[in-house]
XYZ file of C-alpha atoms in Angstrom:
561
model
C -36.060 0.343 -1.123
C -36.236 -3.236 0.124
C -34.509 -4.508 -3.034
C -31.679 -1.961 -2.548
C -31.264 -3.066 1.071
C -31.104 -6.746 0.101
C -28.662 -5.961 -2.692
C -26.424 -4.016 -0.304
C -26.392 -6.840 2.227
C -25.439 -9.324 -0.488
C -22.592 -7.072 -1.638
C -21.450 -6.662 1.934
C -21.432 -10.434 2.540
C -19.405 -10.944 -0.643
C -16.973 -8.244 0.514
C -16.542 -9.901 3.908
C -15.969 -13.314 2.355
C -13.315 -11.983 -0.022
C -11.489 -10.329 2.873
C -11.718 -13.506 4.948
C -10.113 -15.536 2.164
C -7.415 -12.886 1.672
C -6.423 -12.647 5.309
C -6.688 -16.370 6.041
C -3.444 -16.774 4.083
C -1.651 -15.003 6.918
C -3.320 -16.902 9.726
C -1.612 -19.029 12.313
C -2.990 -18.912 15.817
C -4.963 -15.794 14.945
C -6.261 -13.976 11.898
C -4.558 -10.702 10.959
C -2.976 -10.343 14.402
C 0.438 -11.983 14.271
C 1.980 -10.416 17.367
C 1.991 -12.133 20.754
C 1.040 -10.152 23.877
C 1.635 -11.734 27.290
C 1.111 -10.471 30.831
C 2.604 -12.874 33.367
C 3.693 -13.142 36.958
C 7.041 -14.893 37.489
C 8.171 -14.896 41.102
C 8.192 -11.265 42.244
C 8.159 -10.005 38.679
C 5.090 -8.989 36.704
C 5.876 -8.462 33.030
C 3.941 -7.236 30.010
C 5.591 -8.773 26.946
C 5.054 -7.979 23.271
C 6.677 -10.140 20.575
C 6.292 -9.405 16.880
C 7.472 -12.422 14.861
C 8.891 -11.912 11.360
C 6.671 -12.461 8.350
C 9.608 -13.964 6.444
C 11.854 -16.733 7.794
C 14.774 -16.410 8.439
C 13.948 -13.094 10.082
C 14.070 -11.253 13.386
C 11.402 -11.208 16.076
C 11.056 -7.858 17.855
C 10.717 -8.140 21.632
C 9.493 -5.472 24.055
C 9.253 -6.165 27.792
C 7.590 -3.800 30.266
C 8.472 -4.502 33.907
C 5.291 -3.733 35.861
C 6.501 -5.164 39.188
C 9.908 -6.141 40.546
C 13.463 -4.899 40.231
C 15.186 -6.143 37.064
C 18.867 -5.852 36.159
C 19.040 -7.768 32.871
C 16.691 -9.649 30.554
C 18.020 -12.183 28.054
C 16.105 -13.767 25.175
C 16.733 -16.777 22.966
C 14.671 -18.844 20.512
C 13.970 -22.505 21.279
C 12.453 -24.732 18.601
C 10.281 -27.692 19.482
C 12.269 -30.055 17.254
C 15.704 -29.019 18.573
C 14.729 -28.448 22.208
C 16.947 -26.804 24.797
C 20.079 -28.687 23.687
C 19.890 -27.226 20.186
C 19.106 -23.649 21.218
C 21.552 -20.709 21.078
C 22.649 -18.608 24.043
C 20.630 -15.661 25.305
C 20.884 -12.240 23.683
C 20.700 -9.414 26.219
C 17.843 -6.979 25.615
C 18.630 -3.269 25.612
C 17.406 -1.241 28.578
C 15.343 1.654 27.182
C 14.272 2.819 30.644
C 14.051 1.406 34.138
C 10.908 -0.523 33.189
C 11.311 -1.129 29.450
C 13.611 -3.515 27.576
C 13.802 -4.104 23.817
C 15.717 -6.337 21.425
C 15.630 -8.588 18.362
C 16.074 -12.348 18.147
C 16.726 -14.256 14.934
C 14.304 -17.031 14.002
C 16.160 -19.170 11.469
C 13.696 -22.025 10.863
C 9.971 -22.360 10.272
C 7.804 -24.293 12.694
C 6.730 -24.368 16.299
C 9.083 -22.284 18.419
C 9.233 -20.173 21.549
C 11.119 -17.241 22.994
C 12.637 -17.966 26.390
C 13.143 -14.871 28.535
C 15.683 -15.048 31.371
C 15.075 -12.347 34.002
C 17.729 -11.473 36.563
C 17.812 -8.863 39.296
C 17.630 -8.262 43.056
C 14.286 -10.088 43.126
C 15.865 -13.304 41.858
C 16.178 -15.233 38.624
C 13.128 -16.332 36.646
C 12.399 -17.737 33.208
C 9.340 -17.286 31.014
C 8.548 -19.221 27.844
C 6.373 -17.489 25.223
C 5.097 -19.593 22.296
C 5.819 -17.989 18.919
C 4.818 -19.480 15.564
C 7.812 -19.036 13.230
C 6.236 -19.181 9.779
C 6.738 -17.254 6.553
C 3.533 -15.391 5.727
C 4.702 -12.775 3.202
C 6.688 -12.235 0.020
C 9.112 -9.342 -0.093
C 9.992 -7.383 -3.267
C 13.349 -5.643 -3.581
C 13.026 -1.840 -3.650
C 13.355 -0.499 -7.206
C 16.275 1.805 -6.368
C 18.206 -1.023 -4.694
C 17.592 -3.286 -7.682
C 18.886 -0.702 -10.162
C 21.976 -0.057 -8.063
C 22.785 -3.763 -7.684
C 22.201 -4.355 -11.422
C 24.627 -1.547 -12.317
C 27.309 -2.885 -9.983
C 26.780 -6.414 -11.289
C 27.157 -5.241 -14.892
C 30.385 -3.431 -14.002
C 31.767 -6.571 -12.329
C 30.875 -8.678 -15.374
C 32.654 -6.278 -17.751
C 35.713 -6.238 -15.486
C 35.713 -10.053 -15.217
C 35.527 -10.501 -18.999
C 38.304 -7.938 -19.497
C 40.532 -9.700 -16.974
C 39.941 -13.072 -18.651
C 40.840 -11.573 -22.050
C 43.977 -9.904 -20.707
C 45.149 -13.043 -18.955
C 44.861 -14.955 -22.245
C 47.308 -12.582 -24.019
C 50.994 -11.983 -23.456
C 51.798 -10.361 -20.175
C 54.218 -7.900 -21.794
C 53.400 -4.288 -21.152
C 53.416 -2.655 -24.615
C 51.647 0.297 -26.221
C 48.473 -0.784 -27.961
C 49.833 -0.098 -31.473
C 52.844 -2.370 -30.798
C 50.830 -5.448 -29.659
C 51.142 -8.224 -32.250
C 47.992 -9.214 -34.138
C 48.211 -12.764 -32.751
C 48.073 -11.540 -29.185
C 45.161 -9.258 -29.998
C 43.258 -12.220 -31.426
C 44.059 -14.290 -28.327
C 42.788 -11.469 -26.108
C 39.507 -11.136 -28.011
C 39.141 -14.925 -28.090
C 39.661 -15.043 -24.321
C 37.082 -12.302 -23.813
C 34.606 -14.229 -25.986
C 35.166 -17.444 -24.040
C 34.849 -15.473 -20.793
C 31.572 -13.964 -21.991
C 30.202 -17.435 -22.754
C 31.336 -18.754 -19.359
C 29.802 -15.825 -17.482
C 26.559 -16.172 -19.476
C 26.332 -19.873 -18.612
C 27.131 -19.094 -14.978
C 24.446 -16.398 -14.772
C 21.918 -18.655 -16.510
C 22.573 -21.426 -13.989
C 22.374 -18.966 -11.109
C 19.097 -17.561 -12.464
C 17.654 -21.065 -12.711
C 18.762 -21.850 -9.127
C 17.311 -18.575 -7.818
C 13.992 -19.150 -9.616
C 13.833 -22.655 -8.147
C 14.461 -21.320 -4.634
C 11.849 -18.585 -5.083
C 9.274 -21.131 -6.258
C 10.152 -23.404 -3.328
C 9.612 -20.507 -0.924
C 6.308 -19.572 -2.543
C 4.927 -23.099 -2.877
C 6.502 -24.917 0.084
C 7.823 -22.591 2.779
C 5.107 -19.919 2.624
C 2.534 -20.753 5.283
C -0.846 -22.008 4.132
C -3.546 -22.641 6.736
C -5.091 -26.054 7.021
C -8.313 -26.243 4.987
C -11.578 -27.267 6.596
C -15.119 -27.665 5.268
C -17.988 -26.691 7.552
C -21.602 -27.627 6.921
C -24.901 -27.786 8.795
C -27.484 -30.542 8.392
C -30.789 -31.301 10.059
C -30.864 -34.466 12.197
C -33.644 -35.374 14.643
C -35.059 -31.840 14.319
C -31.724 -30.452 15.453
C -29.113 -28.614 13.397
C -25.779 -30.398 13.453
C -22.535 -28.582 12.641
C -19.954 -30.746 10.896
C -16.295 -29.772 10.438
C -14.120 -31.837 8.095
C -10.335 -31.480 7.782
C -9.376 -31.332 4.100
C -6.239 -33.435 3.744
C -6.184 -32.943 -0.044
C -4.675 -29.526 0.666
C -1.512 -31.247 1.895
C -0.296 -31.921 -1.636
C 3.210 -33.314 -1.943
C 4.744 -30.830 0.461
C 5.558 -32.236 3.892
C 5.647 -28.684 5.234
C 1.932 -28.264 4.475
C 0.984 -31.501 6.232
C -0.469 -31.647 9.722
C -0.231 -34.370 12.368
C -3.984 -34.494 12.945
C -3.762 -37.463 15.309
C -1.590 -35.361 17.623
C -4.041 -32.594 18.486
C -3.947 -31.748 22.197
C -6.673 -30.173 24.345
C -6.540 -26.494 25.225
C -8.517 -25.756 28.437
C -9.819 -29.297 28.209
C -11.206 -28.984 24.648
C -9.705 -30.310 21.429
C -11.310 -27.560 19.385
C -12.686 -24.121 20.203
C -15.026 -22.987 17.421
C -16.411 -19.466 17.240
C -19.275 -18.675 14.882
C -20.280 -15.089 14.036
C -23.133 -14.149 11.699
C -22.247 -11.697 8.949
C -22.528 -8.905 8.065
C -24.030 -7.551 11.295
C -21.923 -9.650 13.721
C -25.136 -9.928 15.726
C -25.130 -13.679 16.487
C -22.209 -15.332 18.293
C -21.448 -18.854 19.520
C -18.500 -20.432 21.343
C -18.698 -24.179 20.671
C -16.533 -27.218 21.404
C -17.120 -29.829 18.688
C -16.605 -33.487 19.553
C -14.101 -35.570 17.578
C -15.854 -38.378 15.700
C -12.616 -39.542 14.084
C -9.309 -37.999 13.069
C -10.851 -35.834 10.336
C -14.447 -35.270 11.499
C -15.720 -33.016 14.302
C -19.360 -32.289 15.111
C -21.484 -30.156 17.439
C -25.170 -29.492 17.999
C -26.023 -25.906 17.124
C -27.776 -23.845 19.813
C -30.733 -21.560 19.106
C -28.892 -19.307 16.653
C -30.806 -17.482 13.919
C -30.304 -18.637 10.345
C -27.894 -16.911 7.988
C -24.294 -16.941 6.800
C -21.630 -17.298 9.488
C -17.870 -16.908 9.632
C -16.353 -19.836 11.495
C -13.027 -19.811 13.368
C -11.739 -23.085 14.845
C -8.700 -22.988 17.152
C -6.594 -26.153 17.496
C -3.189 -26.951 19.027
C -0.786 -29.694 17.928
C 1.564 -31.735 20.127
C 4.465 -29.653 18.849
C 2.904 -26.547 20.382
C 1.913 -25.188 16.979
C -1.417 -23.372 17.338
C -3.599 -22.715 14.324
C -6.895 -21.020 13.523
C -8.892 -22.746 10.784
C -11.508 -20.720 8.932
C -14.525 -21.287 6.742
C -17.988 -19.891 6.119
C -21.177 -21.859 6.634
C -24.851 -21.331 5.809
C -27.036 -22.041 8.828
C -30.686 -22.780 8.013
C -33.366 -21.203 10.155
C -34.709 -23.610 12.805
C -37.798 -25.542 11.714
C -39.048 -25.883 15.273
C -40.760 -23.525 17.694
C -38.699 -20.900 19.493
C -39.422 -22.626 22.819
C -38.208 -25.987 21.533
C -35.133 -24.384 19.951
C -34.286 -22.665 23.225
C -34.379 -26.032 25.016
C -32.010 -27.785 22.605
C -29.311 -29.480 24.670
C -25.789 -28.565 23.532
C -23.358 -31.344 22.692
C -20.888 -29.851 25.174
C -21.940 -28.377 28.534
C -19.484 -25.482 28.131
C -20.960 -24.257 24.823
C -22.317 -20.709 24.934
C -24.003 -18.274 22.543
C -25.618 -14.854 22.287
C -27.800 -12.877 19.894
C -27.296 -9.111 20.164
C -27.796 -5.896 18.202
C -26.065 -5.560 14.835
C -23.118 -3.275 14.339
C -24.221 -0.031 12.685
C -23.640 0.651 8.990
C -23.621 4.206 7.623
C -26.242 4.799 4.965
C -23.751 6.379 2.543
C -21.161 3.600 2.858
C -20.658 1.418 -0.215
C -19.371 -2.094 0.482
C -17.541 -0.788 3.573
C -18.825 -1.677 7.035
C -18.896 1.219 9.478
C -20.020 2.067 12.953
C -21.818 5.367 13.388
C -19.663 7.535 15.638
C -22.701 8.495 17.704
C -24.055 4.947 17.903
C -24.808 3.955 21.488
C -24.468 0.193 21.870
C -21.755 -0.146 24.433
C -18.008 0.246 24.711
C -17.781 3.973 25.390
C -15.855 4.999 28.522
C -17.822 3.921 31.539
C -20.511 2.267 29.390
C -22.067 -1.066 30.261
C -24.062 -3.851 28.667
C -26.812 -5.976 30.160
C -26.131 -9.692 30.562
C -28.670 -12.488 30.186
C -29.088 -13.013 33.966
C -29.928 -9.359 34.657
C -26.449 -8.353 35.779
C -24.303 -5.793 33.959
C -20.802 -5.830 32.508
C -18.780 -2.614 32.472
C -15.750 -1.741 30.366
C -13.474 -0.224 32.978
C -10.659 2.282 32.440
C -11.212 2.703 28.710
C -8.787 5.552 27.944
C -10.793 7.129 25.117
C -13.795 6.623 22.864
C -11.417 5.948 19.946
C -8.371 3.723 20.549
C -5.066 3.599 18.643
C -3.716 0.758 16.521
C -0.469 -0.830 17.704
C -0.766 0.510 21.252
C -0.712 -1.935 24.160
C -3.891 -1.848 26.224
C -5.168 -3.744 29.230
C -8.857 -4.276 28.531
C -10.637 -4.471 31.897
C -14.231 -5.628 32.388
C -16.195 -5.846 35.634
C -19.535 -7.460 36.469
C -22.181 -6.031 38.843
C -25.477 -7.603 39.847
C -28.923 -6.166 39.141
C -28.615 -3.591 41.950
C -25.124 -2.482 40.930
C -23.163 -4.442 43.532
C -19.909 -6.179 42.554
C -20.546 -9.885 42.116
C -17.925 -12.649 42.230
C -17.054 -14.602 39.080
C -16.423 -18.318 38.723
C -13.780 -19.982 36.532
C -14.833 -20.662 32.950
C -12.786 -23.495 31.438
C -10.238 -23.097 34.206
C -9.689 -19.331 33.917
C -11.300 -16.029 34.828
C -12.744 -15.430 31.403
C -12.381 -15.486 27.629
C -12.676 -12.773 25.007
C -12.996 -12.743 21.230
C -12.188 -9.650 19.182
C -13.284 -9.375 15.562
C -12.800 -6.537 13.097
C -16.038 -5.617 11.314
C -14.773 -6.968 7.979
C -13.538 -10.266 9.453
C -9.882 -9.501 8.663
C -8.753 -9.515 12.316
C -9.717 -12.250 14.774
C -8.211 -13.092 18.150
C -9.154 -15.430 20.999
C -7.921 -13.720 24.161
C -7.129 -15.021 27.638
C -6.286 -13.065 30.788
C -2.598 -13.932 30.336
C -2.471 -12.889 26.692
C -3.010 -13.820 23.074
C -1.405 -17.252 23.006
C -2.550 -20.806 23.709
C -1.980 -22.269 27.167
C -1.654 -25.746 25.675
C 1.067 -24.501 23.321
C 2.984 -23.037 26.257
C 2.694 -26.250 28.268
C 3.833 -28.377 25.319
C 6.881 -26.194 24.678
C 7.827 -26.002 28.368
C 7.772 -29.805 28.579
C 9.891 -30.061 25.455
C 12.481 -27.653 26.893
C 12.749 -29.770 30.046
C 13.294 -32.869 27.879
C 16.988 -33.715 27.505
C 16.547 -35.517 24.160
C 18.010 -33.681 21.173
C 15.259 -35.018 18.855
C 11.602 -35.456 19.783
C 9.990 -38.791 18.919
C 6.227 -38.926 18.546
C 4.364 -41.778 20.256
C 2.078 -44.176 18.401
C -0.571 -42.033 16.678
C -3.545 -44.291 17.446
C -2.639 -44.723 21.103
C -2.025 -41.005 21.525
C -5.348 -40.040 19.915
C -7.286 -42.576 21.983
C -5.667 -41.418 25.226
C -6.524 -37.798 24.450
C -10.138 -38.693 23.647
C -10.415 -40.587 26.951
C -8.978 -37.612 28.850
C -11.381 -35.129 27.226
C -14.347 -37.420 27.926
C -13.274 -37.742 31.565
C -13.059 -33.962 31.947
C -16.514 -33.489 30.463
C -18.012 -35.889 33.005
C -16.394 -34.239 36.056
C -18.273 -31.794 38.299
C -17.538 -28.171 37.403
C -15.434 -27.405 40.461
C -13.300 -30.521 40.142
C -12.821 -29.949 36.422
C -11.598 -26.392 36.963
C -9.215 -27.451 39.724
C -7.717 -30.092 37.430
C -7.345 -27.667 34.509
C -5.747 -24.996 36.688
C -3.333 -27.498 38.225
C -2.233 -28.717 34.799
C -1.646 -25.181 33.492
C -0.150 -23.214 36.386
C 1.324 -20.692 33.969
C -2.115 -19.348 33.169
C -2.699 -18.200 36.757
C -3.620 -14.530 36.566
C -5.470 -13.600 39.759
C -7.451 -10.345 39.784
C -7.291 -7.956 42.713
C -11.093 -7.957 42.734
C -12.991 -11.147 41.988
C -15.657 -9.442 39.848
C -13.177 -8.296 37.198
C -11.354 -9.844 34.243
C -8.715 -8.190 32.068
C -6.982 -8.975 28.774
C -3.759 -7.482 27.371
C -4.015 -6.646 23.664
C -2.824 -4.325 20.905
C -5.235 -3.770 18.021
C -3.159 -4.452 14.883
C -5.081 -2.230 12.449
C -7.433 0.706 12.405
C -11.109 -0.106 11.997
C -14.272 -0.980 13.870
C -14.170 -3.905 16.261
C -16.665 -5.979 18.187
C -15.564 -7.570 21.471
C -17.305 -10.513 23.140
C -16.312 -11.011 26.789
C -17.285 -14.296 28.449
C -17.381 -14.943 32.190
C -19.207 -17.356 34.456
C -21.530 -16.538 37.344
C -23.853 -18.842 39.314
C -23.058 -21.702 36.967
C -24.038 -19.745 33.826
C -21.764 -18.511 31.055
C -22.491 -14.821 30.437
C -21.416 -12.937 27.331
C -21.038 -9.165 27.125
C -20.780 -7.313 23.803
C -18.794 -4.116 23.236
C -18.055 -2.131 20.073
C -15.110 0.192 19.660
C -13.385 2.249 17.003
C -9.613 2.066 16.460
C -7.691 4.709 14.499
C -4.155 4.673 13.153
C -1.482 5.508 15.709
C -0.699 9.205 16.160
C 3.017 8.447 16.659
């Protein structure tokens, strides 16, 4: 029985790893969750915004805006690319009013790269503008439907026959005579013309085929997005386990489109890299780390008291262009060779690092290579359920509409914290905001790092807003060494500041992330689960100087619509 259990776990790990590699090809700022969901306050308006970027470029981004507060007359939308800036952007397209509080429309994204959608809101409550970062990258290949291909081939063949016939007729005498009265010489000239026309058309089609194949290969090998490769490893140093993350620049190849400006990484919430580690297959151990930059390619962090095993690693970074990317790898973590007490006292390399070991997600006994949650499993996450936090307080999932949620439906995930006697307790800022959340599908194919304002990076928004305000038509990067050194000095300064001063500085630098709750013991996150499946949610808040992590499991089914 033990051998069967070990064999099943090995198969399950292999299954998770294969899915991770498959879905990492479609990763930008998230894994398997390409849409952007934003909930923002702009003047008197509160808007819930959903943007679904195209998976092929050029393509159209679908925009849906829900007006939660304020009186709106019109909403316009336009794309703005980082390279072109405001001067190179088109005019606004007016979104269609579906109802008094819902507007929809499409916007063309013509180029790959870091971009944004600027929304212009107008109405009795004034004019406001909101910038939403959107990564315009091609992540899919599209095949022509078989019926369309057959129809186009038939029409093309007809056109070729007609073209050859016209060439042959034009090569003969223009006299209109019955066929039996046409001289033999003219007939020969007509057939000769048709033969020459056939050769010309064949050469033309051959050249076109070669050009089309070249373009298709260029799209597949150059334009199709490929995530930056990293290599994660853990070594023992001074009785501590050290996580090392190395950027693999050999993956750049000869394509400039695949290259990254690694010297131009910018901090998001004061950290150059946010790394999340989750042990597989049970998703029972979790860590939110902030590795230090040793040099342009090397990042390192001291591992907390996590149990040994195989972990999925997600590292979020943001470039100066506003392009946000999630880098993935798997890493084997050895079990600590020190006592549990010593391991628990290991000092993290960053004071904002946090971690948690919880119960595993359930797996049905009759499932083969497919992770499942038992429907009657009581961990947390059911309506009104709660989970205990490490300081004795409790976190509650508020207003959960049903035990099973629907894929593609916009939700506001609300979580509240109560102390040991059930009384609402105030929360403190964690990295300059009310809280963080990470959502992971049980097979690793969907990953998202959530903030109270939505699914995008605050640093990306700030970078794009600054670029829009810049009057230069072309952006010029500063000296790479000077830029990197200045960023390292800034991050080091933030780390040394007292907690209150650090949070005030972060909040002042990113005013767009302000998302005040009506009650100071609650945090909420807008999100739409992209696919059906079983999900684990880690919610992180801060109380009495401690980072607390709550764990919730939920099931998501396909939409009923």
